[in-house]
Coordinates of C-alpha atoms in Angstrom, one line a residue:
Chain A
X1 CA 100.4 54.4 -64.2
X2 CA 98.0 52.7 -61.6
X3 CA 100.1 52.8 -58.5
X4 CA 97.8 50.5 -56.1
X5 CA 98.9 47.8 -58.2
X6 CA 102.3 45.9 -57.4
X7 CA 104.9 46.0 -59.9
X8 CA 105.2 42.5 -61.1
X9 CA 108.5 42.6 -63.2
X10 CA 111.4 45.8 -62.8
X11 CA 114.4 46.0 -64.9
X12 CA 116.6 48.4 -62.9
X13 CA 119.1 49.8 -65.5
X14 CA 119.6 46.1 -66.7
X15 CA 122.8 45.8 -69.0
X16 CA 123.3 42.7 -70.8
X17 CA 126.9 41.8 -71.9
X18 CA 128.5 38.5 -73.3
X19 CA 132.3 37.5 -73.2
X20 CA 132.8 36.5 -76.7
X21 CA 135.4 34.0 -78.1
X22 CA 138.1 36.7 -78.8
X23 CA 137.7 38.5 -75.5
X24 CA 136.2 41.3 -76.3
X25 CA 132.8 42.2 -74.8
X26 CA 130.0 42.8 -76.3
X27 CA 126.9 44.4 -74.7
X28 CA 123.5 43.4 -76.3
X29 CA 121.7 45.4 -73.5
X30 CA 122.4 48.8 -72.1
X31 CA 120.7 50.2 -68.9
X32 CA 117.0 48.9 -69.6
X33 CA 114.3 50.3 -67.6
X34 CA 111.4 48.9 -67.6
X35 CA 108.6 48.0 -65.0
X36 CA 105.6 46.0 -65.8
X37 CA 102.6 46.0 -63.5
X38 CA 100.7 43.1 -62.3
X39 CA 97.9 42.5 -64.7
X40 CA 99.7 44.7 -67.3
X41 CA 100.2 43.4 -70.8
X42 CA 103.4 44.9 -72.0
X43 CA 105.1 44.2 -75.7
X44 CA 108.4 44.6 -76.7
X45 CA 109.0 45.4 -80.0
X46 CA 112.5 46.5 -81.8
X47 CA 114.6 45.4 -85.0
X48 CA 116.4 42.1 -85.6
X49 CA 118.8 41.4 -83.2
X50 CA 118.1 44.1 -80.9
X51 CA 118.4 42.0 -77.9
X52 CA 114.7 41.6 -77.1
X53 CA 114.7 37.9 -76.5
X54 CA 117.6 38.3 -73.7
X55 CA 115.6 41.2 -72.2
X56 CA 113.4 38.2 -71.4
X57 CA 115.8 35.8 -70.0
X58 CA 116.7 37.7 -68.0
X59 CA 113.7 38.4 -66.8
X60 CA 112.9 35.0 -66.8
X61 CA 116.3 34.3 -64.6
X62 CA 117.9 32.7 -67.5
X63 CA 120.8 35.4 -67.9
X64 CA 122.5 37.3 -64.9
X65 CA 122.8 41.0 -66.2
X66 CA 126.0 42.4 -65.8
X67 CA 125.1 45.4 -64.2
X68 CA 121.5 46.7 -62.7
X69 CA 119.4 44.4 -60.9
X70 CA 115.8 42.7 -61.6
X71 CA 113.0 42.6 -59.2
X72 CA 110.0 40.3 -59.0
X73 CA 107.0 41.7 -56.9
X74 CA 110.0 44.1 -55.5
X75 CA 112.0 41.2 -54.3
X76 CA 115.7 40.7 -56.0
X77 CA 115.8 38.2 -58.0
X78 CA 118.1 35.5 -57.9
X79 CA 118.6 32.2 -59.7
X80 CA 115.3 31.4 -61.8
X81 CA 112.3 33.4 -61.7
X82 CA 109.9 30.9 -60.2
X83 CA 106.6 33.1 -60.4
X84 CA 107.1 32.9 -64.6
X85 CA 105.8 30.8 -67.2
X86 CA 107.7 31.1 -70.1
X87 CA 106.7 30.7 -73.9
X88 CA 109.7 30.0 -76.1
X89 CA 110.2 31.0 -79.7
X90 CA 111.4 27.7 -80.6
X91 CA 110.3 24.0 -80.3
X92 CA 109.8 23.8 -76.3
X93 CA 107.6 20.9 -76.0
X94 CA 109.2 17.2 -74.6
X95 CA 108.8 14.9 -77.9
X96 CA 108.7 11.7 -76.4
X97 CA 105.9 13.0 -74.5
X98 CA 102.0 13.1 -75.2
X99 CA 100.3 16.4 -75.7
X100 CA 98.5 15.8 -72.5
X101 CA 101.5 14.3 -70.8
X102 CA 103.5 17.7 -71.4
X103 CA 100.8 19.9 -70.3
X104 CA 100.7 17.7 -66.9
X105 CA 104.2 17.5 -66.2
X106 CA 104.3 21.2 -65.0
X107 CA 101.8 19.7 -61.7
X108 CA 103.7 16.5 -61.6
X109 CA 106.7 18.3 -60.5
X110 CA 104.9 20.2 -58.0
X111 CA 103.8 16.7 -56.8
X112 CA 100.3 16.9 -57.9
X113 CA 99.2 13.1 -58.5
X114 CA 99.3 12.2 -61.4
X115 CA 95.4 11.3 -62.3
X116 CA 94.6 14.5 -61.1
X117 CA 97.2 16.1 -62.8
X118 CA 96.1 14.9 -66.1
X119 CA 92.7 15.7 -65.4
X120 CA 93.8 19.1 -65.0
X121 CA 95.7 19.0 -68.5
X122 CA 92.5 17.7 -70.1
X123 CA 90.5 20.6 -69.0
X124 CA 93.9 22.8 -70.4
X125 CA 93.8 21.2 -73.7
X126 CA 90.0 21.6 -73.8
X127 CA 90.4 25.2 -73.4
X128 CA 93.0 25.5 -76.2
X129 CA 91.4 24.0 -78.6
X130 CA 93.3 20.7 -78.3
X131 CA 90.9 18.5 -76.4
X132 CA 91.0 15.7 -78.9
X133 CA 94.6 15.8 -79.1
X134 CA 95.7 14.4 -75.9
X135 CA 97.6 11.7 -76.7
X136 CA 99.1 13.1 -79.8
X137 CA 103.1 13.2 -79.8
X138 CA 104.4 16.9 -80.5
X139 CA 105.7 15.8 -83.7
X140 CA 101.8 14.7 -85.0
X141 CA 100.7 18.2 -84.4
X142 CA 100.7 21.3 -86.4
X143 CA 103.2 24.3 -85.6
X144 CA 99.9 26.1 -84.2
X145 CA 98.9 23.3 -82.5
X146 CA 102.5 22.2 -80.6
X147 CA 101.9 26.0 -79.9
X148 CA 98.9 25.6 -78.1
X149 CA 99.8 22.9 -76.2
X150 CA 102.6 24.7 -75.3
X151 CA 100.6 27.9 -74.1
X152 CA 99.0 25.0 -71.8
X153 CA 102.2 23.8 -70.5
X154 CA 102.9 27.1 -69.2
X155 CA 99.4 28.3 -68.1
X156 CA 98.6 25.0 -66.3
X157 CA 101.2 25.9 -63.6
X158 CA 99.5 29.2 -63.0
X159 CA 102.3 32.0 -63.2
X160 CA 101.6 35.0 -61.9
X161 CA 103.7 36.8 -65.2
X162 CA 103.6 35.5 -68.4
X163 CA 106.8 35.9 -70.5
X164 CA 106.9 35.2 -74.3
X165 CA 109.3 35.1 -76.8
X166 CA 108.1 35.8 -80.1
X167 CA 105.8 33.0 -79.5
X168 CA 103.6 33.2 -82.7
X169 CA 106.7 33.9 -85.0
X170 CA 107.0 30.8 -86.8
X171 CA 103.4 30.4 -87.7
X172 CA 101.4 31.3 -91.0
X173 CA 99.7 34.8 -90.7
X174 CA 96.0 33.5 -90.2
X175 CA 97.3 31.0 -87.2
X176 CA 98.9 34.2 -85.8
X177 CA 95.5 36.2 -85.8
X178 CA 93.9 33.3 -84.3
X179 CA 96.1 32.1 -81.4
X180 CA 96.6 36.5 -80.6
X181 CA 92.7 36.2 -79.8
X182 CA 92.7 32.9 -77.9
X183 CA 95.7 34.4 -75.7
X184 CA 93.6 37.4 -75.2
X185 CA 90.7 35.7 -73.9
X186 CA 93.0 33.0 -71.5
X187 CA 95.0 36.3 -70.1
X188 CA 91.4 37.9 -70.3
X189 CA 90.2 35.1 -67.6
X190 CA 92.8 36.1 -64.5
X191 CA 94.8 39.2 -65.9
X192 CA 98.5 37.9 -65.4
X193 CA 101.4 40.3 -66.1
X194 CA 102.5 39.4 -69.5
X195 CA 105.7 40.3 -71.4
X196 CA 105.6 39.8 -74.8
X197 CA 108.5 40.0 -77.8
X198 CA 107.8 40.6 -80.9
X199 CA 109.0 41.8 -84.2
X200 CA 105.8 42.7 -85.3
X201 CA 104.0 46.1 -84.6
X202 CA 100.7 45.4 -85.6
X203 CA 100.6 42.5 -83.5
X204 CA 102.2 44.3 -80.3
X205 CA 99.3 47.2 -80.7
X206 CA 96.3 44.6 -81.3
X207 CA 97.5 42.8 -77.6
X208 CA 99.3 45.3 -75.3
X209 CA 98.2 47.7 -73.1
X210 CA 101.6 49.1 -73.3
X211 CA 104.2 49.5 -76.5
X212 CA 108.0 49.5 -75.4
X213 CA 110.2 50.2 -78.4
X214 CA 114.2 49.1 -78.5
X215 CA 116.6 50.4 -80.5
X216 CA 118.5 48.6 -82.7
X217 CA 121.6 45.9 -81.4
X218 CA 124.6 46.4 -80.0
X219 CA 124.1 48.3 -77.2
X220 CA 120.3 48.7 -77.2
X221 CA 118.3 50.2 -75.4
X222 CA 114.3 51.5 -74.9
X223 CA 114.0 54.1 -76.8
X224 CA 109.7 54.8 -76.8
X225 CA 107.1 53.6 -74.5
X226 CA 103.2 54.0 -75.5
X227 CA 99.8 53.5 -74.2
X228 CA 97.3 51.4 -76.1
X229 CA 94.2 53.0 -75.1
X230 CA 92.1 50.9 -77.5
X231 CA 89.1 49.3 -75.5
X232 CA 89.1 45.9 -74.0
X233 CA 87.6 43.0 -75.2
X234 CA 89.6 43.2 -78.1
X235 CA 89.2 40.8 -81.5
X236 CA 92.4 41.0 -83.0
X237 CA 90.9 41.3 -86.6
X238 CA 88.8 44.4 -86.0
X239 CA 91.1 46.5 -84.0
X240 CA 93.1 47.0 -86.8
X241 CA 90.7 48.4 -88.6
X242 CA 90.0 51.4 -85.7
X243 CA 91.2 54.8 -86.4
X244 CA 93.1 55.0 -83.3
X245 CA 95.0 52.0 -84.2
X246 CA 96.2 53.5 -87.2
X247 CA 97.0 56.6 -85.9
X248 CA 99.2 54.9 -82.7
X249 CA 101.2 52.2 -85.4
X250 CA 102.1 55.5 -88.0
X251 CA 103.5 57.7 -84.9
X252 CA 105.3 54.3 -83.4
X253 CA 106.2 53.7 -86.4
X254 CA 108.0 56.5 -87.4
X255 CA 110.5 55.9 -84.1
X256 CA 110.9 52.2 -85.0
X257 CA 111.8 52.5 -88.8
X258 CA 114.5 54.5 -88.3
X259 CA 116.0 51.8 -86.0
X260 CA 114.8 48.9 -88.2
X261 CA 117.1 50.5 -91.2
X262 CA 120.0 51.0 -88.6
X263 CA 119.9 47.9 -87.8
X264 CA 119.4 45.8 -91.0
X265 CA 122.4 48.4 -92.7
X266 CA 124.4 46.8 -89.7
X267 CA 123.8 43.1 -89.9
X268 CA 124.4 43.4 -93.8
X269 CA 127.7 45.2 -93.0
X270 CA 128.4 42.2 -90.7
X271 CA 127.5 39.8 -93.1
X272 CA 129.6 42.0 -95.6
X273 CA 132.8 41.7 -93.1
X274 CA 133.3 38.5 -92.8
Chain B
X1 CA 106.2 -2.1 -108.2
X2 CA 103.4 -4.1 -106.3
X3 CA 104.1 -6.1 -103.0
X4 CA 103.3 -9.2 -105.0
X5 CA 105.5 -8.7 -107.5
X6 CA 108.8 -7.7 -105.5
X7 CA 108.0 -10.7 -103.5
X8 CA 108.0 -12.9 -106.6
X9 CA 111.0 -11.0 -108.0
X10 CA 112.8 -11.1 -104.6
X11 CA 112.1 -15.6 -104.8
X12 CA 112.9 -15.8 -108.2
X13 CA 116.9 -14.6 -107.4
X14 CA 117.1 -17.3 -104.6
X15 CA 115.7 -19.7 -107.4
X16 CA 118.3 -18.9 -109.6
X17 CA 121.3 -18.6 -107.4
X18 CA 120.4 -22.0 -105.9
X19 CA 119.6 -23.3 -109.4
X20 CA 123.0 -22.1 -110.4
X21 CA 125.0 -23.2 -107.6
X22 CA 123.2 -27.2 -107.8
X23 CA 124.0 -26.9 -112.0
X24 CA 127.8 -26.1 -111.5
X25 CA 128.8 -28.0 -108.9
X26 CA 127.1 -31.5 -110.4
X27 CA 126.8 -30.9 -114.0
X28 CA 129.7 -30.9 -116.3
X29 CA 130.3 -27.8 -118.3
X30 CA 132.3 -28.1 -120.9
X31 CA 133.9 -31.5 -120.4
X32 CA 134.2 -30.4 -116.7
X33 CA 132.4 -29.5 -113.0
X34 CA 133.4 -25.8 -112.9
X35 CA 132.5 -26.0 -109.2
X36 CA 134.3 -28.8 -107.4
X37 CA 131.7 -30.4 -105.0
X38 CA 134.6 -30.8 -102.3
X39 CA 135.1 -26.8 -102.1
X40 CA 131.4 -25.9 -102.9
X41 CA 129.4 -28.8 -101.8
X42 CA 126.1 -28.4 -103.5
X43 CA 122.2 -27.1 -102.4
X44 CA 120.5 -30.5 -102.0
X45 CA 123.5 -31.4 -99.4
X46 CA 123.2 -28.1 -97.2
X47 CA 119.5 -29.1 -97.5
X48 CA 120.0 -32.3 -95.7
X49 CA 122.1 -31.1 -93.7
X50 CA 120.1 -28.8 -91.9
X51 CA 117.1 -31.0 -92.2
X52 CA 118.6 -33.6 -90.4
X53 CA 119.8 -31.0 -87.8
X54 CA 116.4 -30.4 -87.2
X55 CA 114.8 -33.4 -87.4
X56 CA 117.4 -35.1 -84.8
X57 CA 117.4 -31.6 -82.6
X58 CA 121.0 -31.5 -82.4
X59 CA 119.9 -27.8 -83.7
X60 CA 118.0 -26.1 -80.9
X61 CA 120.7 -27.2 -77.8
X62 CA 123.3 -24.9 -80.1
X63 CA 120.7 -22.1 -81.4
X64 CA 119.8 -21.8 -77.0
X65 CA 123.4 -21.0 -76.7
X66 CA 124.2 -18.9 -79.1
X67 CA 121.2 -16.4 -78.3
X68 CA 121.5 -16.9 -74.7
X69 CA 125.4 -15.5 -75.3
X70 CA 123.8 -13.0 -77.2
X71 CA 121.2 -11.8 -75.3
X72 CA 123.7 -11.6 -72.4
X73 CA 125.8 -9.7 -73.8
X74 CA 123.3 -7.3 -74.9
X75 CA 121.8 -6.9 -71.6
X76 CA 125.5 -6.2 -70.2
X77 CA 126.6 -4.5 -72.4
X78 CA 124.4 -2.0 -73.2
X79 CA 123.5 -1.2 -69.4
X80 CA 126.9 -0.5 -68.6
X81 CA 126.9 1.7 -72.0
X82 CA 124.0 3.6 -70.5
X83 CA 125.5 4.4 -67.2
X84 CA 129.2 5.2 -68.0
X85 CA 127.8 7.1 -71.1
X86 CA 125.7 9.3 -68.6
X87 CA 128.4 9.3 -66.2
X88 CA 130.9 10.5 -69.1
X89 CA 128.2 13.2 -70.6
X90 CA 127.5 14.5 -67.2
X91 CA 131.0 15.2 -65.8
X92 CA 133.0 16.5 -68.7
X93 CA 136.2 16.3 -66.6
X94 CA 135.9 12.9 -66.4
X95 CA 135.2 12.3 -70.1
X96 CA 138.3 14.5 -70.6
X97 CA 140.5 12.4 -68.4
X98 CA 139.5 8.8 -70.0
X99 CA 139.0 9.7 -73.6
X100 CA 142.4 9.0 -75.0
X101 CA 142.2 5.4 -73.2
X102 CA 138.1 4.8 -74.6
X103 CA 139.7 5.7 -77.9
X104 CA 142.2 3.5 -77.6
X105 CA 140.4 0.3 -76.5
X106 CA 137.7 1.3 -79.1
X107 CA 140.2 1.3 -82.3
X108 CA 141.6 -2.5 -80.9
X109 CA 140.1 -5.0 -83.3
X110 CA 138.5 -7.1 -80.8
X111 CA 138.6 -10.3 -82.5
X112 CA 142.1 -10.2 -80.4
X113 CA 140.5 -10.4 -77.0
X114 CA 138.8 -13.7 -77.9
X115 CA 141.9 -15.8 -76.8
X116 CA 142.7 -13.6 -73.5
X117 CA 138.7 -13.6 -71.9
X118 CA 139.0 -17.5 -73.2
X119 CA 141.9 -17.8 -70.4
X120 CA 139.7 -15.6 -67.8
X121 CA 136.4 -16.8 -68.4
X122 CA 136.9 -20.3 -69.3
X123 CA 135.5 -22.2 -72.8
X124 CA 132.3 -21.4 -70.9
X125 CA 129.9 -18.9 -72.2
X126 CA 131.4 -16.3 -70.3
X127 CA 134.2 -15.8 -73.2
X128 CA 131.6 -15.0 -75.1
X129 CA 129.3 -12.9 -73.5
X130 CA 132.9 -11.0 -72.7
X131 CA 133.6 -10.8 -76.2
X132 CA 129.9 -9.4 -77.2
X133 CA 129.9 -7.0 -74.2
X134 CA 133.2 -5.3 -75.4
X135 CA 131.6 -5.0 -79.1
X136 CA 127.7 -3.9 -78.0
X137 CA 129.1 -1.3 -74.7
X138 CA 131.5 1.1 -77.6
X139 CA 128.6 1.6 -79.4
X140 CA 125.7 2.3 -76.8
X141 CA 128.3 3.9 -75.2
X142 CA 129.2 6.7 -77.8
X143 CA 125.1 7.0 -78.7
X144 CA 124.0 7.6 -74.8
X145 CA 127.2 10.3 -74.7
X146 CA 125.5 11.9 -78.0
X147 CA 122.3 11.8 -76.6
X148 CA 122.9 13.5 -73.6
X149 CA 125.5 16.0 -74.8
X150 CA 122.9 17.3 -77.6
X151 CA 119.7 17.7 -75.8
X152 CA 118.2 20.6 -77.1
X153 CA 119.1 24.0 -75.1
X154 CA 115.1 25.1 -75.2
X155 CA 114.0 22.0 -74.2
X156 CA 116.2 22.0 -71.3
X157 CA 115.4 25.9 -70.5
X158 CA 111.6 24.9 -70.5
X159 CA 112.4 22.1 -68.0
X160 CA 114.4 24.1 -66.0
X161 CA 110.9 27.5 -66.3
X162 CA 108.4 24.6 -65.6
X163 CA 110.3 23.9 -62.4
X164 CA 112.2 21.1 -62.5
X165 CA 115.4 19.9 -59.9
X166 CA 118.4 18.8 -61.5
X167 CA 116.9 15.2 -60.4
X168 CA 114.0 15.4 -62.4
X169 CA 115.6 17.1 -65.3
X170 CA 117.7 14.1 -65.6
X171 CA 114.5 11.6 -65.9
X172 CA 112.5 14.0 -67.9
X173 CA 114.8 15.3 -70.1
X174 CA 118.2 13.5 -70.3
X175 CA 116.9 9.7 -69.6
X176 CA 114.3 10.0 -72.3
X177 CA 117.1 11.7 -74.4
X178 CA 120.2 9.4 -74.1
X179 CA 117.8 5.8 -74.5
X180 CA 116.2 7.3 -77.7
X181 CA 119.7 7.6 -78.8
X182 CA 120.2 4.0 -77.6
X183 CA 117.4 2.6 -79.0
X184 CA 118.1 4.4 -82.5
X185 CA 121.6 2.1 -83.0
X186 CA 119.0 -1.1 -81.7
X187 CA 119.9 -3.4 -84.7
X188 CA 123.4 -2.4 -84.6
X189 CA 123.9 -3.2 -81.0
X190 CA 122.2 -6.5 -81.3
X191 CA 124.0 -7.3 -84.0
X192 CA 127.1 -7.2 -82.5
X193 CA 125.9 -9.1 -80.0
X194 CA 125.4 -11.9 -82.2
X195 CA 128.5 -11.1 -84.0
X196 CA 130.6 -11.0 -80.3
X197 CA 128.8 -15.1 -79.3
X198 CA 129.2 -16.5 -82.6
X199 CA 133.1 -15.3 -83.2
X200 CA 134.1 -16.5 -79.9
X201 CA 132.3 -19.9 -80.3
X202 CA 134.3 -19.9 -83.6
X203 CA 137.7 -19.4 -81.8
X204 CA 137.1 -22.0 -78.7
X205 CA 133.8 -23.3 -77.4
X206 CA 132.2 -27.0 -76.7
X207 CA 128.4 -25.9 -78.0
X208 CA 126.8 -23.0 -80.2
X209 CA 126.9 -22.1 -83.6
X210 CA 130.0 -20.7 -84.3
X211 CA 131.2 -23.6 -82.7
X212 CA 129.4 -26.2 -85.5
X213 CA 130.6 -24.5 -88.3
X214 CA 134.1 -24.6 -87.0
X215 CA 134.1 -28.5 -86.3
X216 CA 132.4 -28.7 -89.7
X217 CA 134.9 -26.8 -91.6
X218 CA 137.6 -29.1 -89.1
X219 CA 136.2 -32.2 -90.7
X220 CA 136.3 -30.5 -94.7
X221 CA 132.8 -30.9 -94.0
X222 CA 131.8 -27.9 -96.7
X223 CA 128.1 -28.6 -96.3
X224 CA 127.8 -28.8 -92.8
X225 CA 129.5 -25.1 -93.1
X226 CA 127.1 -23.8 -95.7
X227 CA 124.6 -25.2 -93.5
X228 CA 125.4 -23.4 -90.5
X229 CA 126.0 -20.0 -92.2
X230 CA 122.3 -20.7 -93.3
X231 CA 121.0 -21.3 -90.4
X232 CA 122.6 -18.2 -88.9
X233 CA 121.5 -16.1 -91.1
X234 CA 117.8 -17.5 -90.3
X235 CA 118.7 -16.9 -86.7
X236 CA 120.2 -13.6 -86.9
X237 CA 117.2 -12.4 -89.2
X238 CA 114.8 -13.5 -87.0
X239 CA 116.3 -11.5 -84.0
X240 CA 116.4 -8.3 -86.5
X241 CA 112.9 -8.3 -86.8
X242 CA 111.9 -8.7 -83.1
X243 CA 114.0 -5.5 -82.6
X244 CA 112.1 -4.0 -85.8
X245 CA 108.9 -4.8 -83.3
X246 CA 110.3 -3.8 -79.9
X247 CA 111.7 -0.4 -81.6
X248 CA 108.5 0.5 -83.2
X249 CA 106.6 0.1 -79.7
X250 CA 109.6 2.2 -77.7
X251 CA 110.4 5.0 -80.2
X252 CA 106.3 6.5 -81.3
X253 CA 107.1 9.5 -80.5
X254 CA 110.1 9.6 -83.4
X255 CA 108.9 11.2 -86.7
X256 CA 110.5 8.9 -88.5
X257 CA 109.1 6.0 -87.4
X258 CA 105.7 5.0 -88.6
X259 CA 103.6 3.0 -85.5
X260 CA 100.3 4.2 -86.1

């Protein structure tokens, strides 16, 4: 790993564990390690349930681990993570808000006036795609749209690490391809350090410089961590045709589908028990 | 079904049930009137009546009333519904401790306040506006609580990321939140409104409409009652669709509601 760059997100033996309603304890996340670098575009992949989403929160400040600490740019962190924007799986945006009037409010809260906060967001929603959709409510807009303006929302602020949560999950398979290579080439602009869930191989090899693998739930934990040394620019519809993608997504994988069976036999056992 | 055509279908039954009503209550059926004038009066006489309401003005000096009551106790009402609804969703303790008591004041009919805030406030308007505000703050009440109780998690997570303070959480997320909530029961609140002022007129009042109907009906005056249910329904139609209006402008961003 480059070492003159700062680390931008450690997880330091990071375990996870919720109280649940009939006492008992039960631990999504055991001992994660993980450091991401600034600049670095890591992605998280692992079966259903597998505890990748609270990984993020608490990288994102969301969740206290139970045991281990997090570090952001080697300081402890405590409370929120204020040097992340984060891109959540579900519905984030404000719906009694405008797309341009959610995009600004990230500035307006810093105390950025407003006209120049929205000429700001303008220039955001240009450069998504979105710049004749300014004063569109969320719920006039597509699912890849109310995903663009959300990638917006969070850019506009100008994090220094990027976290996102299966971001592109709900959306139809070409909108996927298409919003992959517009995320590329915004994170291309000023490389942040980017964290990125996902369920989806393919999708993890196509974007990340790195390939963390998690084992399947209770109790996960990173089980496989791979280099993508495919060359940069990508276009997320040719690199999967590239030898050395295919070669990289059959040896990853071979680790992951043994943890995808493990844990779809256990959630229909669950399902089963009750 | 075309526009036109409901609207002429939609005419036709007031034709008929005021063609109806005028045949039975003059013509003999039978050998007899199978709607005695005295309990039924008859169309032509509610007619006059509220013509000659009208045309003398008596009208308007009652209709000010009435929607001033109503408007006040809208106002008051739902105000103090916002605030002790944010108060109540924001402190659960205090929710806990007064809930059995908000219950409990909410299952009284309140028909049975009308006499009590008639000793308070006087045979003023202020019995009335009481009477409303007791109605309209239950039910703004309970839809602010919802409203901020069931903001979504995310939503709140991606204030909390973007960086906002507790402070502007609550004008970003909850405040938009709880008055969508409020506006969403609109015609029910304002309803009740009308419902509060015109009950209380009914039970003790010098001027409004609840209070015409009642000296009508004191004077077997069937007509001037018919009347005045008429014109209240007029009235309380009339205030329905300026809510329609206000609500469109105030909720756009609602998928159900079509502005554009």
């Amino acid at each position: 790993m480059d070492t003159a760059r700062p680390t931008a997100v450690a997880l330091d033996d990071a375990t996870v564990a919720f109280r649940l309603a009939n006492a008992r304890v039960y631990t999504a996340v055991e001992k994660a390690r993980l450091a991401v670098a600034h600049g670095e575009f890591v992605a998280i992949v692992g079966p259903t349930g597998c505890g990748k989403s609270t990984l993020l929160n608490v990288a994102a400040g969301l969740l206290k681990p139970a045991a281990g600490a997090v570090r952001i740019f080697d300081q402890p962190l405590t409370g929120l993570n204020r040097d992340a924007g984060y891109l959540f799986q579900a519905d984030a945006l404000f719906p009694w808000k405008t797309a341009i009037d959610n995009v600004a409010i990230g500035l307006e809260i810093k105390g950025t006036p407003r006209a120049k906060a929205l000429e700001q967001a303008q220039a955001w929603l240009t450069s998504v795609g979105l710049g004749a959709f300014a004063n569109r409510y969320p719920h006039m807009l597509s699912g890849g749209q109310r995903k663009r303006v959300g990638l917006a929302q969070v850019l506009i602020r100008d994090p220094k690490i990027l976290l996102m949560d299966e971001p592109f999950g709900p959306l139809d398979a070409q909108t996927r391809q298409v919003m992959g290579n517009l995320l590329l080439e915004l994170w291309t602009a000023d490389r942040k350090a980017v964290l990125f869930v996902t369920h989806d191989l393919e999708e993890a090899i196509a974007l990340a410089d790195r390939v963390v693998i998690m084992s399947a739930g209770p109790s996960s934990r990173i089980i496989g961590d791979w280099r993508v040394e495919l060359p940069r620019p990508r276009d997320i519809f040719e690199v999967r045709l590239d030898k050395q993608f295919h070669e990289l997504h059959r040896e990853i994988w071979g680790v992951l589908k043994e943890e995808v069976m493990k844990g779809y036999a256990q959630s229909s056992q669950a399902a089963g028990a009750e | 079904m075309s526009r036109a055509a409901l609207l002429l279908c939609q005419v036709l039954v007031a034709v008929v049930a005021l063609a109806l009503w005028q045949v039975f209550t003059t013509v003999p059926l039978f050998g007899r009137i199978l709607l005695p004038p005295f309990f039924f009066s008859n169309p032509i006489d509610v007619f006059d009546q509220i013509v000659k309401w009208f045309s003398t003005g008596v009208i308007w000096k009652h209709l000010a009333i009435t929607l001033w009551e109503s408007i006040l106790a809208f106002v008051i009402g739902s105000s103090l519904g916002v605030l002790v609804g944010f108060w109540f969703a924001r402190q659960p303790r205090v929710a806990a401790v007064f809930d059995p008591y908000v219950k409990m004041t909410n299952a009284l009919p309140r028909v049975v306040l009308a006499p009590i805030f008639a000793l308070w406030f006087g045979l003023g308007i202020w019995s009335k506006v009481a009477l409303g505000v007791t109605l309209v703050f239950f039910i703004v009440f309970f839809n602010v609580y919802q409203g901020v109780k069931e903001v979504s998690s995310t939503v709140l997570d991606n204030g909390r990321m973007l960086g906002m303070s507790e402070r502007q959480l609550m004008r970003h997320v909850y405040w938009p939140s709880a008055l969508s909530w409020m506006f969403s029961s609109l015609h029910t609140s304002v309803g009740f409104a009308v419902v509060g002022a015109v009950v209380g007129e009914y039970l003790g009042a010098a001027a409004g409409l609840g209070y015409l109907i009642q000296q009508a009906e004191g004077v077997f005056d069937v007509a001037g009652v018919f009347a005045g249910m008429f014109v209240l329904s007029a009235f309380v139609i009339l205030i329905d669709m300026a809510v329609t209006l206000v609500e469109r402008r105030l909720l756009v961003w609602r998928p159900t509601v079509r502005a554009l």
